[in-house]
Short mmCIF file of C-alpha atoms and ligand atoms in Angstrom, two decimals:
data_model
loop_
_atom_site.label_atom_id
_atom_site.label_comp_id
_atom_site.label_asym_id
_atom_site.label_seq_id
_atom_site.Cartn_x
_atom_site.Cartn_y
_atom_site.Cartn_z
CA UNK B 5 61.96 58.94 83.25
CA UNK B 6 62.91 56.72 80.35
CA UNK B 7 64.15 53.23 81.14
CA UNK B 8 66.89 51.84 78.93
CA UNK B 9 67.41 48.59 80.84
CA UNK B 10 70.37 49.70 82.99
CA UNK B 11 72.71 46.75 83.48
CA UNK B 12 73.79 47.58 87.04
CA UNK B 13 71.08 49.58 88.70
CA UNK B 14 72.33 52.35 91.02
CA UNK B 15 70.22 55.24 92.33
CA UNK B 16 71.35 58.61 93.69
CA UNK B 17 68.78 60.92 95.32
CA UNK B 18 69.54 64.63 95.29
CA UNK B 19 68.07 67.57 97.21
CA UNK B 20 69.57 70.92 98.22
CA UNK B 21 71.30 70.25 101.53
CA UNK B 22 71.33 66.40 101.70
CA UNK B 23 70.13 66.55 105.30
CA UNK B 24 66.32 66.30 104.95
CA UNK B 25 64.62 64.94 101.83
CA UNK B 26 67.28 62.95 99.96
CA UNK B 27 68.48 61.09 103.09
CA UNK B 28 64.85 60.07 103.70
CA UNK B 29 64.56 58.91 100.07
CA UNK B 30 67.81 56.95 100.36
CA UNK B 31 66.57 55.20 103.51
CA UNK B 32 63.08 54.56 102.12
CA UNK B 33 64.32 53.01 98.86
CA UNK B 34 66.94 50.91 100.66
CA UNK B 35 64.20 49.55 102.95
CA UNK B 36 61.91 48.83 99.98
CA UNK B 37 64.68 47.02 98.05
CA UNK B 38 65.71 45.06 101.15
CA UNK B 39 62.13 43.85 101.56
CA UNK B 40 62.45 42.39 98.06
CA UNK B 41 65.86 40.91 98.84
CA UNK B 42 67.62 43.16 96.33
CA UNK B 43 70.99 44.76 97.02
CA UNK B 44 71.70 47.75 94.77
CA UNK B 45 73.84 50.87 95.22
CA UNK B 46 71.73 53.66 96.73
CA UNK B 47 73.10 56.99 97.93
CA UNK B 48 72.12 60.64 98.31
CA UNK B 49 73.79 64.01 97.83
CA UNK B 50 73.07 67.74 97.87
CA UNK B 51 73.44 70.28 95.09
CA UNK B 52 74.82 72.68 97.74
CA UNK B 53 77.77 72.13 100.07
CA UNK B 54 76.33 73.88 103.18
CA UNK B 55 75.98 70.72 105.27
CA UNK B 56 78.76 68.47 103.93
CA UNK B 57 79.77 65.93 106.60
CA UNK B 58 76.63 66.45 108.71
CA UNK B 59 74.19 63.69 109.68
CA UNK B 60 70.56 64.10 108.59
CA UNK B 61 68.44 66.73 110.35
CA UNK B 62 67.11 65.27 113.65
CA UNK B 63 63.56 65.89 112.41
CA UNK B 64 64.24 63.78 109.29
CA UNK B 65 65.78 61.03 111.45
CA UNK B 66 62.68 61.11 113.69
CA UNK B 67 60.20 60.97 110.77
CA UNK B 68 62.03 58.01 109.21
CA UNK B 69 62.25 56.26 112.57
CA UNK B 70 58.47 56.47 112.97
CA UNK B 71 58.33 54.75 109.57
CA UNK B 72 60.66 52.04 110.86
CA UNK B 73 63.76 53.18 108.95
CA UNK B 74 67.07 54.22 110.53
CA UNK B 75 68.83 56.99 108.56
CA UNK B 76 70.97 58.27 111.45
CA UNK B 77 74.18 56.79 110.02
CA UNK B 78 74.18 58.87 106.85
CA UNK B 79 76.46 61.87 106.20
CA UNK B 80 75.83 64.71 103.77
CA UNK B 81 77.93 65.20 100.68
CA UNK B 82 77.74 67.32 97.55
CA UNK B 83 77.00 65.83 94.13
CA UNK B 84 80.11 65.41 91.95
CA UNK B 85 80.86 64.70 88.30
CA UNK B 86 81.68 61.02 88.94
CA UNK B 87 78.10 60.48 90.20
CA UNK B 88 76.84 60.85 86.63
CA UNK B 89 78.85 57.75 85.68
CA UNK B 90 78.56 55.70 88.88
CA UNK B 91 74.76 55.91 89.03
CA UNK B 92 72.24 54.80 86.44
CA UNK B 93 69.58 57.12 87.90
CA UNK B 94 70.06 60.55 89.49
CA UNK B 95 66.73 61.45 91.08
CA UNK B 96 65.84 65.02 92.12
CA UNK B 97 63.50 65.75 95.03
CA UNK B 98 62.20 68.97 93.43
CA UNK B 99 62.48 71.03 90.25
CA UNK B 100 65.11 73.42 91.63
CA UNK B 101 67.22 70.38 92.55
CA UNK B 102 66.79 69.13 88.97
CA UNK B 103 68.27 72.39 87.69
CA UNK B 104 71.06 72.13 90.28
CA UNK B 105 71.83 68.59 89.14
CA UNK B 106 72.04 69.71 85.52
CA UNK B 107 74.51 72.45 86.48
CA UNK B 108 76.85 69.71 87.83
CA UNK B 109 76.27 67.28 84.93
CA UNK B 110 79.35 66.54 82.80
CA UNK B 111 78.80 66.41 79.03
CA UNK B 112 79.50 62.69 78.85
CA UNK B 113 77.48 61.70 81.93
CA UNK B 114 75.47 58.50 81.42
CA UNK B 115 72.93 58.66 84.28
CA UNK B 116 69.25 59.18 83.57
CA UNK B 117 68.13 62.32 85.38
CA UNK B 118 64.59 63.00 86.54
CA UNK B 119 62.20 63.94 89.33
CA UNK B 120 61.31 61.49 92.10
CA UNK B 121 57.60 62.25 91.78
CA UNK B 122 57.66 61.38 88.07
CA UNK B 123 57.63 57.78 89.34
CA UNK B 124 54.40 58.30 91.34
CA UNK B 125 51.25 58.28 89.18
CA UNK B 126 49.31 61.52 89.58
CA UNK B 127 52.32 63.50 90.85
CA UNK B 128 54.35 63.75 87.65
CA UNK B 129 56.29 67.03 87.32
CA UNK B 130 55.87 67.90 91.00
CA UNK B 131 58.42 68.27 93.77
CA UNK B 132 58.58 67.19 97.41
CA UNK B 133 58.19 70.41 99.42
CA UNK B 134 61.26 71.40 101.43
CA UNK B 135 60.42 70.72 105.11
CA UNK B 136 63.55 72.46 106.45
CA UNK B 137 61.74 75.62 107.58
CA UNK B 138 58.69 73.66 108.77
CA UNK B 139 58.11 71.39 111.72
CA UNK B 140 57.21 67.83 112.57
CA UNK B 141 54.10 67.87 110.35
CA UNK B 142 56.07 68.98 107.30
CA UNK B 143 58.67 66.27 107.89
CA UNK B 144 55.93 63.65 108.35
CA UNK B 145 54.28 64.77 105.09
CA UNK B 146 57.63 64.66 103.26
CA UNK B 147 58.36 61.16 104.62
CA UNK B 148 54.91 59.92 103.58
CA UNK B 149 55.19 61.24 100.01
CA UNK B 150 58.81 60.10 99.64
CA UNK B 151 57.87 56.61 100.85
CA UNK B 152 55.04 56.31 98.34
CA UNK B 153 57.25 57.54 95.51
CA UNK B 154 60.23 55.33 96.36
CA UNK B 155 57.91 52.30 96.61
CA UNK B 156 56.59 53.13 93.13
CA UNK B 157 60.16 53.58 91.87
CA UNK B 158 61.14 50.28 93.48
CA UNK B 159 58.29 48.41 91.78
CA UNK B 160 59.27 49.85 88.38
CA UNK B 161 63.04 49.37 88.71
CA UNK B 162 62.98 45.99 90.46
CA UNK B 163 62.99 44.06 87.16
CA UNK B 164 66.31 45.77 86.29
CA UNK B 165 68.04 45.00 89.59
CA UNK B 166 70.39 42.04 89.64
P1 LIG O 24 67.06 69.40 102.04
O1 LIG O 24 66.57 70.59 103.01
O2 LIG O 24 67.45 70.05 100.72
O3 LIG O 24 65.82 68.55 101.90
O4 LIG O 24 68.20 68.73 102.73
C1 LIG O 24 67.33 71.73 103.27
C2 LIG O 24 68.40 71.66 104.12
C3 LIG O 24 69.13 72.80 104.40
C4 LIG O 24 68.79 74.00 103.82
C5 LIG O 24 67.72 74.06 102.95
C6 LIG O 24 66.99 72.92 102.67
N1 LIG O 24 69.53 75.16 104.14
O5 LIG O 24 69.17 76.23 103.62
O6 LIG O 24 70.50 75.08 104.89
#
């Protein structure tokens, strides 16, 4: 992802349903930014509307809780055109999500759009596997990878937060 010194950093994470991966990414980045004493706008959304209004999947809540992060208060929503103006960075959890994001992108949207794992050296171009049809191990693996990637994102975007 290309950095053009965003003036008011704001990050939106996007997966398919907004009940597993992007809520974990939202919680992980918020925790990382809080540790640095930085308060920026962070949110998550789905490309699909299946789960709008639902809290995160209990397995995602449990995986985050083991990592010391509470994501139980989140509610799913679908990405909307205004997100491409409100956020400086719209970050996809996998390549299919990236295509889904682009299908919602208005012509004049200003957000930089890219993959979460592009921020994690060695994982560029890859996606976080969807744990929805897996079990505890898949959710733990997703949490671990998301945490590493959001920490890398945090380190790189921190200079632009204010
Ligand atoms: P997420 O996982 O995109 O990481 O929230 C999924 C959640 C729901 C479904 C698929 C993936 N679903 O098909 O309902």
